[in-house]
């Protein structure tokens, strides 16, 4: 799912939501694998782009903003490691938040495909996003459970027959935000990156909150564009443009003032 290639999973939607019972084989979705890494390759094109003028920009940070950025960068640098108990616990917690009515058989299980992972071992999908992408999904599930479940189960709107895989899309949103905000640089080189750091200084969970806003915005764009899985990269480009536009609006004092925040429900 990154630039190095891999497989994709598209989800064929047959009925509203996931009809979950005692068994993990759901009749509401079919999973189709392919070989074109449809999310990762396209996202690398979307996220790596930078205007020539951006390279000449540099924004000074306050000492506290630098500290907040460094803490966030430390989170970004942590790869997912399936041998670390904390990472294992977070993955189990994600399952329990997503499907509280169903017991997980193991960290490697066919059940994970019901959440939109590419295979039975979610750890293989964290290459592009690292451990923070799991933290983002867990934050979303815990803080906006209604929106999380709506997106997971595709419960809102006129859905495509072939839907984007929820979990893999979530990992790619993490990756897109890191690139868009230029978070691996010492100092922000774009106005949108500098603006985000102001929010981060006010709220240490700003990246996680922006992730939730972005995920919901992406799904909203998906529905408005009547998209199918082959359109995912186009939807991500549109999502990025809209998000940048909203972050640069005047009179924003907190991320909750971003217009797309209103799409989220708890």
PDB file of C-alpha atoms in Angstrom:
ATOM      1  CA  UNK A   1       0.000   0.000   0.000  1.00  0.00           C
ATOM      2  CA  UNK A   2       2.980   2.338  -0.240  1.00  0.00           C
ATOM      3  CA  UNK A   3       5.218   3.379  -3.123  1.00  0.00           C
ATOM      4  CA  UNK A   4       6.946   0.037  -3.124  1.00  0.00           C
ATOM      5  CA  UNK A   5       3.793  -1.609  -4.363  1.00  0.00           C
ATOM      6  CA  UNK A   6       1.609  -4.267  -2.892  1.00  0.00           C
ATOM      7  CA  UNK A   7      -1.970  -5.345  -3.040  1.00  0.00           C
ATOM      8  CA  UNK A   8      -5.184  -3.519  -2.503  1.00  0.00           C
ATOM      9  CA  UNK A   9      -8.496  -4.508  -1.037  1.00  0.00           C
ATOM     10  CA  UNK A  10     -11.740  -3.151  -2.420  1.00  0.00           C
ATOM     11  CA  UNK A  11     -14.956  -3.751  -0.548  1.00  0.00           C
ATOM     12  CA  UNK A  12     -18.054  -4.750  -2.445  1.00  0.00           C
ATOM     13  CA  UNK A  13     -21.022  -3.411  -0.586  1.00  0.00           C
ATOM     14  CA  UNK A  14     -24.139  -5.562  -0.718  1.00  0.00           C
ATOM     15  CA  UNK A  15     -26.324  -4.227   2.097  1.00  0.00           C
ATOM     16  CA  UNK A  16     -26.488  -1.312   4.509  1.00  0.00           C
ATOM     17  CA  UNK A  17     -23.907  -1.776   7.245  1.00  0.00           C
ATOM     18  CA  UNK A  18     -22.202  -4.942   8.449  1.00  0.00           C
ATOM     19  CA  UNK A  19     -24.523  -7.702   9.504  1.00  0.00           C
ATOM     20  CA  UNK A  20     -22.421  -9.087  12.277  1.00  0.00           C
ATOM     21  CA  UNK A  21     -23.379 -12.249  14.096  1.00  0.00           C
ATOM     22  CA  UNK A  22     -21.547 -14.868  16.080  1.00  0.00           C
ATOM     23  CA  UNK A  23     -19.400 -15.803  13.105  1.00  0.00           C
ATOM     24  CA  UNK A  24     -16.946 -13.434  11.502  1.00  0.00           C
ATOM     25  CA  UNK A  25     -17.967 -14.252   7.938  1.00  0.00           C
ATOM     26  CA  UNK A  26     -20.242 -11.340   7.084  1.00  0.00           C
ATOM     27  CA  UNK A  27     -22.747 -11.603   4.276  1.00  0.00           C
ATOM     28  CA  UNK A  28     -22.684  -7.846   3.718  1.00  0.00           C
ATOM     29  CA  UNK A  29     -19.257  -7.453   2.169  1.00  0.00           C
ATOM     30  CA  UNK A  30     -16.926  -9.210  -0.190  1.00  0.00           C
ATOM     31  CA  UNK A  31     -13.209  -8.466  -0.284  1.00  0.00           C
ATOM     32  CA  UNK A  32     -11.402  -8.379  -3.578  1.00  0.00           C
ATOM     33  CA  UNK A  33      -7.645  -8.269  -3.810  1.00  0.00           C
ATOM     34  CA  UNK A  34      -5.559  -6.961  -6.665  1.00  0.00           C
ATOM     35  CA  UNK A  35      -2.017  -5.948  -7.438  1.00  0.00           C
ATOM     36  CA  UNK A  36      -1.947  -2.248  -8.223  1.00  0.00           C
ATOM     37  CA  UNK A  37      -1.555  -0.636  -4.776  1.00  0.00           C
ATOM     38  CA  UNK A  38      -4.349   1.727  -5.679  1.00  0.00           C
ATOM     39  CA  UNK A  39      -4.169   3.796  -2.520  1.00  0.00           C
ATOM     40  CA  UNK A  40      -0.472   4.115  -1.763  1.00  0.00           C
ATOM     41  CA  UNK A  41       0.852   4.931  -5.209  1.00  0.00           C
ATOM     42  CA  UNK A  42      -1.787   7.533  -5.846  1.00  0.00           C
ATOM     43  CA  UNK A  43      -1.334   9.089  -2.433  1.00  0.00           C
ATOM     44  CA  UNK A  44       2.386   9.476  -2.943  1.00  0.00           C
ATOM     45  CA  UNK A  45       1.593  11.625  -5.949  1.00  0.00           C
ATOM     46  CA  UNK A  46      -0.981  13.633  -4.017  1.00  0.00           C
ATOM     47  CA  UNK A  47       1.014  14.101  -0.848  1.00  0.00           C
ATOM     48  CA  UNK A  48       4.520  14.665  -2.137  1.00  0.00           C
ATOM     49  CA  UNK A  49       3.589  17.525  -4.416  1.00  0.00           C
ATOM     50  CA  UNK A  50       4.907  20.912  -3.329  1.00  0.00           C
ATOM     51  CA  UNK A  51       4.728  24.227  -5.081  1.00  0.00           C
ATOM     52  CA  UNK A  52       8.076  25.768  -6.021  1.00  0.00           C
ATOM     53  CA  UNK A  53       7.310  28.803  -3.883  1.00  0.00           C
ATOM     54  CA  UNK A  54       6.849  26.600  -0.817  1.00  0.00           C
ATOM     55  CA  UNK A  55      10.539  25.707  -0.770  1.00  0.00           C
ATOM     56  CA  UNK A  56      11.425  29.350  -0.145  1.00  0.00           C
ATOM     57  CA  UNK A  57       9.060  29.776   2.771  1.00  0.00           C
ATOM     58  CA  UNK A  58      10.032  29.331   6.389  1.00  0.00           C
ATOM     59  CA  UNK A  59       8.026  30.120   9.483  1.00  0.00           C
ATOM     60  CA  UNK A  60       9.562  30.841  12.862  1.00  0.00           C
ATOM     61  CA  UNK A  61       8.163  28.954  15.825  1.00  0.00           C
ATOM     62  CA  UNK A  62       7.879  29.839  19.466  1.00  0.00           C
ATOM     63  CA  UNK A  63       9.839  27.566  21.825  1.00  0.00           C
ATOM     64  CA  UNK A  64       6.610  25.931  22.914  1.00  0.00           C
ATOM     65  CA  UNK A  65       5.511  25.331  19.319  1.00  0.00           C
ATOM     66  CA  UNK A  66       8.878  23.710  18.643  1.00  0.00           C
ATOM     67  CA  UNK A  67       8.377  21.474  21.668  1.00  0.00           C
ATOM     68  CA  UNK A  68       4.887  20.469  20.512  1.00  0.00           C
ATOM     69  CA  UNK A  69       6.162  19.733  17.003  1.00  0.00           C
ATOM     70  CA  UNK A  70       8.999  17.604  18.354  1.00  0.00           C
ATOM     71  CA  UNK A  71       6.589  15.574  20.478  1.00  0.00           C
ATOM     72  CA  UNK A  72       4.386  14.966  17.472  1.00  0.00           C
ATOM     73  CA  UNK A  73       7.405  14.041  15.354  1.00  0.00           C
ATOM     74  CA  UNK A  74       8.419  11.539  18.011  1.00  0.00           C
ATOM     75  CA  UNK A  75       5.028   9.895  17.638  1.00  0.00           C
ATOM     76  CA  UNK A  76       5.337   9.893  13.848  1.00  0.00           C
ATOM     77  CA  UNK A  77       8.737   8.190  14.043  1.00  0.00           C
ATOM     78  CA  UNK A  78       7.408   5.146  15.918  1.00  0.00           C
ATOM     79  CA  UNK A  79       6.803   2.181  13.577  1.00  0.00           C
ATOM     80  CA  UNK A  80       4.130  -0.334  14.412  1.00  0.00           C
ATOM     81  CA  UNK A  81       5.801  -3.327  16.061  1.00  0.00           C
ATOM     82  CA  UNK A  82       3.635  -6.396  16.592  1.00  0.00           C
ATOM     83  CA  UNK A  83       6.048  -7.666  19.257  1.00  0.00           C
ATOM     84  CA  UNK A  84       5.440  -4.701  21.595  1.00  0.00           C
ATOM     85  CA  UNK A  85       2.674  -5.383  24.161  1.00  0.00           C
ATOM     86  CA  UNK A  86       1.436  -1.764  24.045  1.00  0.00           C
ATOM     87  CA  UNK A  87       0.966  -1.993  20.286  1.00  0.00           C
ATOM     88  CA  UNK A  88      -0.813  -5.312  20.609  1.00  0.00           C
ATOM     89  CA  UNK A  89      -3.115  -3.844  23.258  1.00  0.00           C
ATOM     90  CA  UNK A  90      -3.931  -0.848  21.049  1.00  0.00           C
ATOM     91  CA  UNK A  91      -4.825  -3.119  18.146  1.00  0.00           C
ATOM     92  CA  UNK A  92      -7.097  -5.202  20.363  1.00  0.00           C
ATOM     93  CA  UNK A  93      -8.667  -2.015  21.726  1.00  0.00           C
ATOM     94  CA  UNK A  94      -9.396  -0.901  18.158  1.00  0.00           C
ATOM     95  CA  UNK A  95     -11.178  -4.161  17.445  1.00  0.00           C
ATOM     96  CA  UNK A  96     -13.206  -3.895  20.647  1.00  0.00           C
ATOM     97  CA  UNK A  97     -14.214  -0.335  19.793  1.00  0.00           C
ATOM     98  CA  UNK A  98     -15.193  -1.304  16.261  1.00  0.00           C
ATOM     99  CA  UNK A  99     -16.978  -4.580  17.013  1.00  0.00           C
ATOM    100  CA  UNK A 100     -17.779  -4.695  20.736  1.00  0.00           C
ATOM    101  CA  UNK A 101     -20.278  -7.486  20.159  1.00  0.00           C
ATOM    102  CA  UNK A 102     -17.752  -9.877  18.629  1.00  0.00           C
ATOM    103  CA  UNK A 103     -14.736 -11.514  20.260  1.00  0.00           C
ATOM    104  CA  UNK A 104     -11.485 -11.297  18.334  1.00  0.00           C
ATOM    105  CA  UNK A 105      -9.926 -14.686  17.652  1.00  0.00           C
ATOM    106  CA  UNK A 106      -6.388 -13.323  17.483  1.00  0.00           C
ATOM    107  CA  UNK A 107      -4.150 -10.519  16.273  1.00  0.00           C
ATOM    108  CA  UNK A 108      -3.755 -12.511  13.081  1.00  0.00           C
ATOM    109  CA  UNK A 109      -7.229 -13.447  11.928  1.00  0.00           C
ATOM    110  CA  UNK A 110      -9.455 -13.322   8.863  1.00  0.00           C
ATOM    111  CA  UNK A 111     -11.772 -11.171  10.978  1.00  0.00           C
ATOM    112  CA  UNK A 112      -9.602  -8.116  10.353  1.00  0.00           C
ATOM    113  CA  UNK A 113     -10.759  -8.004   6.740  1.00  0.00           C
ATOM    114  CA  UNK A 114     -14.191  -6.995   8.026  1.00  0.00           C
ATOM    115  CA  UNK A 115     -12.620  -3.729   9.208  1.00  0.00           C
ATOM    116  CA  UNK A 116     -11.018  -3.098   5.840  1.00  0.00           C
ATOM    117  CA  UNK A 117      -7.475  -4.357   6.360  1.00  0.00           C
ATOM    118  CA  UNK A 118      -5.838  -5.923   3.337  1.00  0.00           C
ATOM    119  CA  UNK A 119      -5.218  -9.296   4.939  1.00  0.00           C
ATOM    120  CA  UNK A 120      -5.484 -11.234   8.150  1.00  0.00           C
ATOM    121  CA  UNK A 121      -2.509  -9.415   9.749  1.00  0.00           C
ATOM    122  CA  UNK A 122      -3.120  -5.645  10.111  1.00  0.00           C
ATOM    123  CA  UNK A 123       0.538  -5.041  11.009  1.00  0.00           C
ATOM    124  CA  UNK A 124       1.464  -5.368   7.339  1.00  0.00           C
ATOM    125  CA  UNK A 125      -0.700  -2.328   6.523  1.00  0.00           C
ATOM    126  CA  UNK A 126       1.006   0.061   8.934  1.00  0.00           C
ATOM    127  CA  UNK A 127       4.066   0.621   6.735  1.00  0.00           C
ATOM    128  CA  UNK A 128       2.788   3.922   5.382  1.00  0.00           C
ATOM    129  CA  UNK A 129       1.458   5.333   8.638  1.00  0.00           C
ATOM    130  CA  UNK A 130       3.321   3.763  11.555  1.00  0.00           C
ATOM    131  CA  UNK A 131       1.951   3.348  15.057  1.00  0.00           C
ATOM    132  CA  UNK A 132       0.413   6.824  14.985  1.00  0.00           C
ATOM    133  CA  UNK A 133      -2.040   5.655  12.322  1.00  0.00           C
ATOM    134  CA  UNK A 134      -3.350   3.086  14.792  1.00  0.00           C
ATOM    135  CA  UNK A 135      -3.521   5.759  17.487  1.00  0.00           C
ATOM    136  CA  UNK A 136      -5.505   7.953  15.086  1.00  0.00           C
ATOM    137  CA  UNK A 137      -8.053   5.233  14.399  1.00  0.00           C
ATOM    138  CA  UNK A 138      -8.395   4.506  18.107  1.00  0.00           C
ATOM    139  CA  UNK A 139      -8.833   8.209  18.913  1.00  0.00           C
ATOM    140  CA  UNK A 140     -11.552   8.420  16.271  1.00  0.00           C
ATOM    141  CA  UNK A 141     -13.361   5.369  17.658  1.00  0.00           C
ATOM    142  CA  UNK A 142     -13.250   6.637  21.241  1.00  0.00           C
ATOM    143  CA  UNK A 143     -14.059  10.310  20.682  1.00  0.00           C
ATOM    144  CA  UNK A 144     -16.512  10.177  17.786  1.00  0.00           C
ATOM    145  CA  UNK A 145     -18.006   6.678  18.007  1.00  0.00           C
ATOM    146  CA  UNK A 146     -21.107   7.548  15.969  1.00  0.00           C
ATOM    147  CA  UNK A 147     -19.105   8.886  13.020  1.00  0.00           C
ATOM    148  CA  UNK A 148     -16.573   6.069  13.353  1.00  0.00           C
ATOM    149  CA  UNK A 149     -19.287   3.428  13.149  1.00  0.00           C
ATOM    150  CA  UNK A 150     -21.068   5.213  10.298  1.00  0.00           C
ATOM    151  CA  UNK A 151     -17.899   5.167   8.204  1.00  0.00           C
ATOM    152  CA  UNK A 152     -16.879   1.655   9.200  1.00  0.00           C
ATOM    153  CA  UNK A 153     -20.290   0.214   8.348  1.00  0.00           C
ATOM    154  CA  UNK A 154     -20.960   2.604   5.429  1.00  0.00           C
ATOM    155  CA  UNK A 155     -24.286   3.576   6.954  1.00  0.00           C
ATOM    156  CA  UNK A 156     -24.766   7.018   5.431  1.00  0.00           C
ATOM    157  CA  UNK A 157     -25.514   8.132   1.903  1.00  0.00           C
ATOM    158  CA  UNK A 158     -25.940   6.451  -1.451  1.00  0.00           C
ATOM    159  CA  UNK A 159     -22.933   4.133  -1.369  1.00  0.00           C
ATOM    160  CA  UNK A 160     -20.976   2.662  -4.252  1.00  0.00           C
ATOM    161  CA  UNK A 161     -21.139  -1.040  -5.037  1.00  0.00           C
ATOM    162  CA  UNK A 162     -17.351  -1.094  -4.572  1.00  0.00           C
ATOM    163  CA  UNK A 163     -16.397   0.893  -1.486  1.00  0.00           C
ATOM    164  CA  UNK A 164     -13.031   2.015  -0.115  1.00  0.00           C
ATOM    165  CA  UNK A 165     -11.650  -0.243   2.666  1.00  0.00           C
ATOM    166  CA  UNK A 166     -12.148   1.627   5.926  1.00  0.00           C
ATOM    167  CA  UNK A 167      -8.973   0.764   7.838  1.00  0.00           C
ATOM    168  CA  UNK A 168      -6.559   1.050   4.924  1.00  0.00           C
ATOM    169  CA  UNK A 169      -8.105   4.384   3.989  1.00  0.00           C
ATOM    170  CA  UNK A 170      -7.516   5.509   7.574  1.00  0.00           C
ATOM    171  CA  UNK A 171      -3.811   4.666   7.402  1.00  0.00           C
ATOM    172  CA  UNK A 172      -3.516   6.617   4.169  1.00  0.00           C
ATOM    173  CA  UNK A 173      -5.229   9.645   5.706  1.00  0.00           C
ATOM    174  CA  UNK A 174      -2.579   9.680   8.427  1.00  0.00           C
ATOM    175  CA  UNK A 175       0.127   9.559   5.771  1.00  0.00           C
ATOM    176  CA  UNK A 176      -1.542  12.303   3.732  1.00  0.00           C
ATOM    177  CA  UNK A 177      -1.793  14.640   6.735  1.00  0.00           C
ATOM    178  CA  UNK A 178       1.871  14.141   7.655  1.00  0.00           C
ATOM    179  CA  UNK A 179       2.847  15.102   4.119  1.00  0.00           C
ATOM    180  CA  UNK A 180       0.361  17.950   3.731  1.00  0.00           C
ATOM    181  CA  UNK A 181       1.422  19.580   6.998  1.00  0.00           C
ATOM    182  CA  UNK A 182       5.125  18.918   6.307  1.00  0.00           C
ATOM    183  CA  UNK A 183       5.468  17.503   9.799  1.00  0.00           C
ATOM    184  CA  UNK A 184       8.844  15.863   9.245  1.00  0.00           C
ATOM    185  CA  UNK A 185      10.524  19.217   8.582  1.00  0.00           C
ATOM    186  CA  UNK A 186      12.343  21.126  11.319  1.00  0.00           C
ATOM    187  CA  UNK A 187      10.115  24.137  10.706  1.00  0.00           C
ATOM    188  CA  UNK A 188       6.935  24.450   8.630  1.00  0.00           C
ATOM    189  CA  UNK A 189       7.480  25.494   5.041  1.00  0.00           C
ATOM    190  CA  UNK A 190       3.856  26.086   4.149  1.00  0.00           C
ATOM    191  CA  UNK A 191       1.240  28.421   5.563  1.00  0.00           C
ATOM    192  CA  UNK A 192      -1.111  25.524   6.243  1.00  0.00           C
ATOM    193  CA  UNK A 193       1.641  23.766   8.213  1.00  0.00           C
ATOM    194  CA  UNK A 194       2.371  26.880  10.266  1.00  0.00           C
ATOM    195  CA  UNK A 195      -1.341  27.359  10.922  1.00  0.00           C
ATOM    196  CA  UNK A 196      -1.685  23.800  12.173  1.00  0.00           C
ATOM    197  CA  UNK A 197       1.163  24.273  14.664  1.00  0.00           C
ATOM    198  CA  UNK A 198      -0.786  27.106  16.253  1.00  0.00           C
ATOM    199  CA  UNK A 199      -3.639  24.687  16.852  1.00  0.00           C
ATOM    200  CA  UNK A 200      -1.214  22.045  18.110  1.00  0.00           C
ATOM    201  CA  UNK A 201       0.164  24.470  20.702  1.00  0.00           C
ATOM    202  CA  UNK A 202      -3.365  24.937  22.025  1.00  0.00           C
ATOM    203  CA  UNK A 203      -4.383  21.282  21.890  1.00  0.00           C
ATOM    204  CA  UNK A 204      -1.930  18.386  22.101  1.00  0.00           C
ATOM    205  CA  UNK A 205      -4.494  16.150  20.390  1.00  0.00           C
ATOM    206  CA  UNK A 206      -4.816  18.488  17.409  1.00  0.00           C
ATOM    207  CA  UNK A 207      -3.360  15.991  14.945  1.00  0.00           C
ATOM    208  CA  UNK A 208      -5.737  13.257  16.088  1.00  0.00           C
ATOM    209  CA  UNK A 209      -8.682  15.643  15.906  1.00  0.00           C
ATOM    210  CA  UNK A 210      -7.690  16.839  12.444  1.00  0.00           C
ATOM    211  CA  UNK A 211      -7.495  13.188  11.419  1.00  0.00           C
ATOM    212  CA  UNK A 212     -11.127  12.661  12.454  1.00  0.00           C
ATOM    213  CA  UNK A 213     -12.207  15.782  10.586  1.00  0.00           C
ATOM    214  CA  UNK A 214     -10.320  14.654   7.495  1.00  0.00           C
ATOM    215  CA  UNK A 215     -11.723  11.126   7.519  1.00  0.00           C
ATOM    216  CA  UNK A 216     -15.279  12.419   7.721  1.00  0.00           C
ATOM    217  CA  UNK A 217     -14.568  15.069   5.077  1.00  0.00           C
ATOM    218  CA  UNK A 218     -13.096  12.424   2.775  1.00  0.00           C
ATOM    219  CA  UNK A 219     -16.213  10.287   3.089  1.00  0.00           C
ATOM    220  CA  UNK A 220     -18.372  13.334   2.463  1.00  0.00           C
ATOM    221  CA  UNK A 221     -16.402  14.065  -0.706  1.00  0.00           C
ATOM    222  CA  UNK A 222     -16.670  10.407  -1.687  1.00  0.00           C
ATOM    223  CA  UNK A 223     -20.449  10.546  -1.489  1.00  0.00           C
ATOM    224  CA  UNK A 224     -20.802  13.902  -3.232  1.00  0.00           C
ATOM    225  CA  UNK A 225     -18.613  12.664  -6.101  1.00  0.00           C
ATOM    226  CA  UNK A 226     -20.511   9.339  -6.324  1.00  0.00           C
ATOM    227  CA  UNK A 227     -17.104   7.700  -6.203  1.00  0.00           C
ATOM    228  CA  UNK A 228     -16.093   4.079  -6.512  1.00  0.00           C
ATOM    229  CA  UNK A 229     -12.775   2.513  -5.456  1.00  0.00           C
ATOM    230  CA  UNK A 230     -11.010   3.492  -8.696  1.00  0.00           C
ATOM    231  CA  UNK A 231     -11.744   7.134  -7.802  1.00  0.00           C
ATOM    232  CA  UNK A 232     -10.049   7.010  -4.407  1.00  0.00           C
ATOM    233  CA  UNK A 233      -7.001   9.056  -5.417  1.00  0.00           C
ATOM    234  CA  UNK A 234      -9.206  11.720  -7.002  1.00  0.00           C
ATOM    235  CA  UNK A 235     -11.268  11.897  -3.821  1.00  0.00           C
ATOM    236  CA  UNK A 236      -8.115  12.251  -1.715  1.00  0.00           C
ATOM    237  CA  UNK A 237      -6.883  15.138  -3.868  1.00  0.00           C
ATOM    238  CA  UNK A 238     -10.229  16.859  -3.502  1.00  0.00           C
ATOM    239  CA  UNK A 239     -10.204  16.247   0.250  1.00  0.00           C
ATOM    240  CA  UNK A 240      -6.739  17.730   0.600  1.00  0.00           C
ATOM    241  CA  UNK A 241      -7.665  20.851  -1.359  1.00  0.00           C
ATOM    242  CA  UNK A 242     -10.805  21.414   0.699  1.00  0.00           C
ATOM    243  CA  UNK A 243      -8.985  20.810   3.988  1.00  0.00           C
ATOM    244  CA  UNK A 244      -6.207  23.260   3.120  1.00  0.00           C
ATOM    245  CA  UNK A 245      -8.811  25.849   2.165  1.00  0.00           C
ATOM    246  CA  UNK A 246     -10.661  25.430   5.462  1.00  0.00           C
ATOM    247  CA  UNK A 247      -7.508  25.551   7.588  1.00  0.00           C
ATOM    248  CA  UNK A 248      -6.576  28.888   6.041  1.00  0.00           C
ATOM    249  CA  UNK A 249      -9.906  30.581   6.724  1.00  0.00           C
ATOM    250  CA  UNK A 250      -9.759  33.732   8.793  1.00  0.00           C
ATOM    251  CA  UNK A 251     -10.948  33.915  12.389  1.00  0.00           C
ATOM    252  CA  UNK A 252     -10.202  30.282  13.262  1.00  0.00           C
ATOM    253  CA  UNK A 253      -9.179  30.042  16.899  1.00  0.00           C
ATOM    254  CA  UNK A 254      -9.387  26.258  17.291  1.00  0.00           C
ATOM    255  CA  UNK A 255      -9.825  23.203  15.090  1.00  0.00           C
ATOM    256  CA  UNK A 256     -13.446  22.983  16.185  1.00  0.00           C
ATOM    257  CA  UNK A 257     -14.009  26.163  14.133  1.00  0.00           C
ATOM    258  CA  UNK A 258     -13.074  24.384  10.886  1.00  0.00           C
ATOM    259  CA  UNK A 259     -16.336  24.031   8.902  1.00  0.00           C
ATOM    260  CA  UNK A 260     -15.927  20.284   8.316  1.00  0.00           C
ATOM    261  CA  UNK A 261     -15.756  19.670  12.074  1.00  0.00           C
ATOM    262  CA  UNK A 262     -19.543  19.997  12.000  1.00  0.00           C
ATOM    263  CA  UNK A 263     -19.696  16.764   9.984  1.00  0.00           C
ATOM    264  CA  UNK A 264     -18.579  14.790  13.030  1.00  0.00           C
ATOM    265  CA  UNK A 265     -21.019  13.328  15.521  1.00  0.00           C
ATOM    266  CA  UNK A 266     -20.281  11.646  18.843  1.00  0.00           C
TER     267      UNK A 266
END
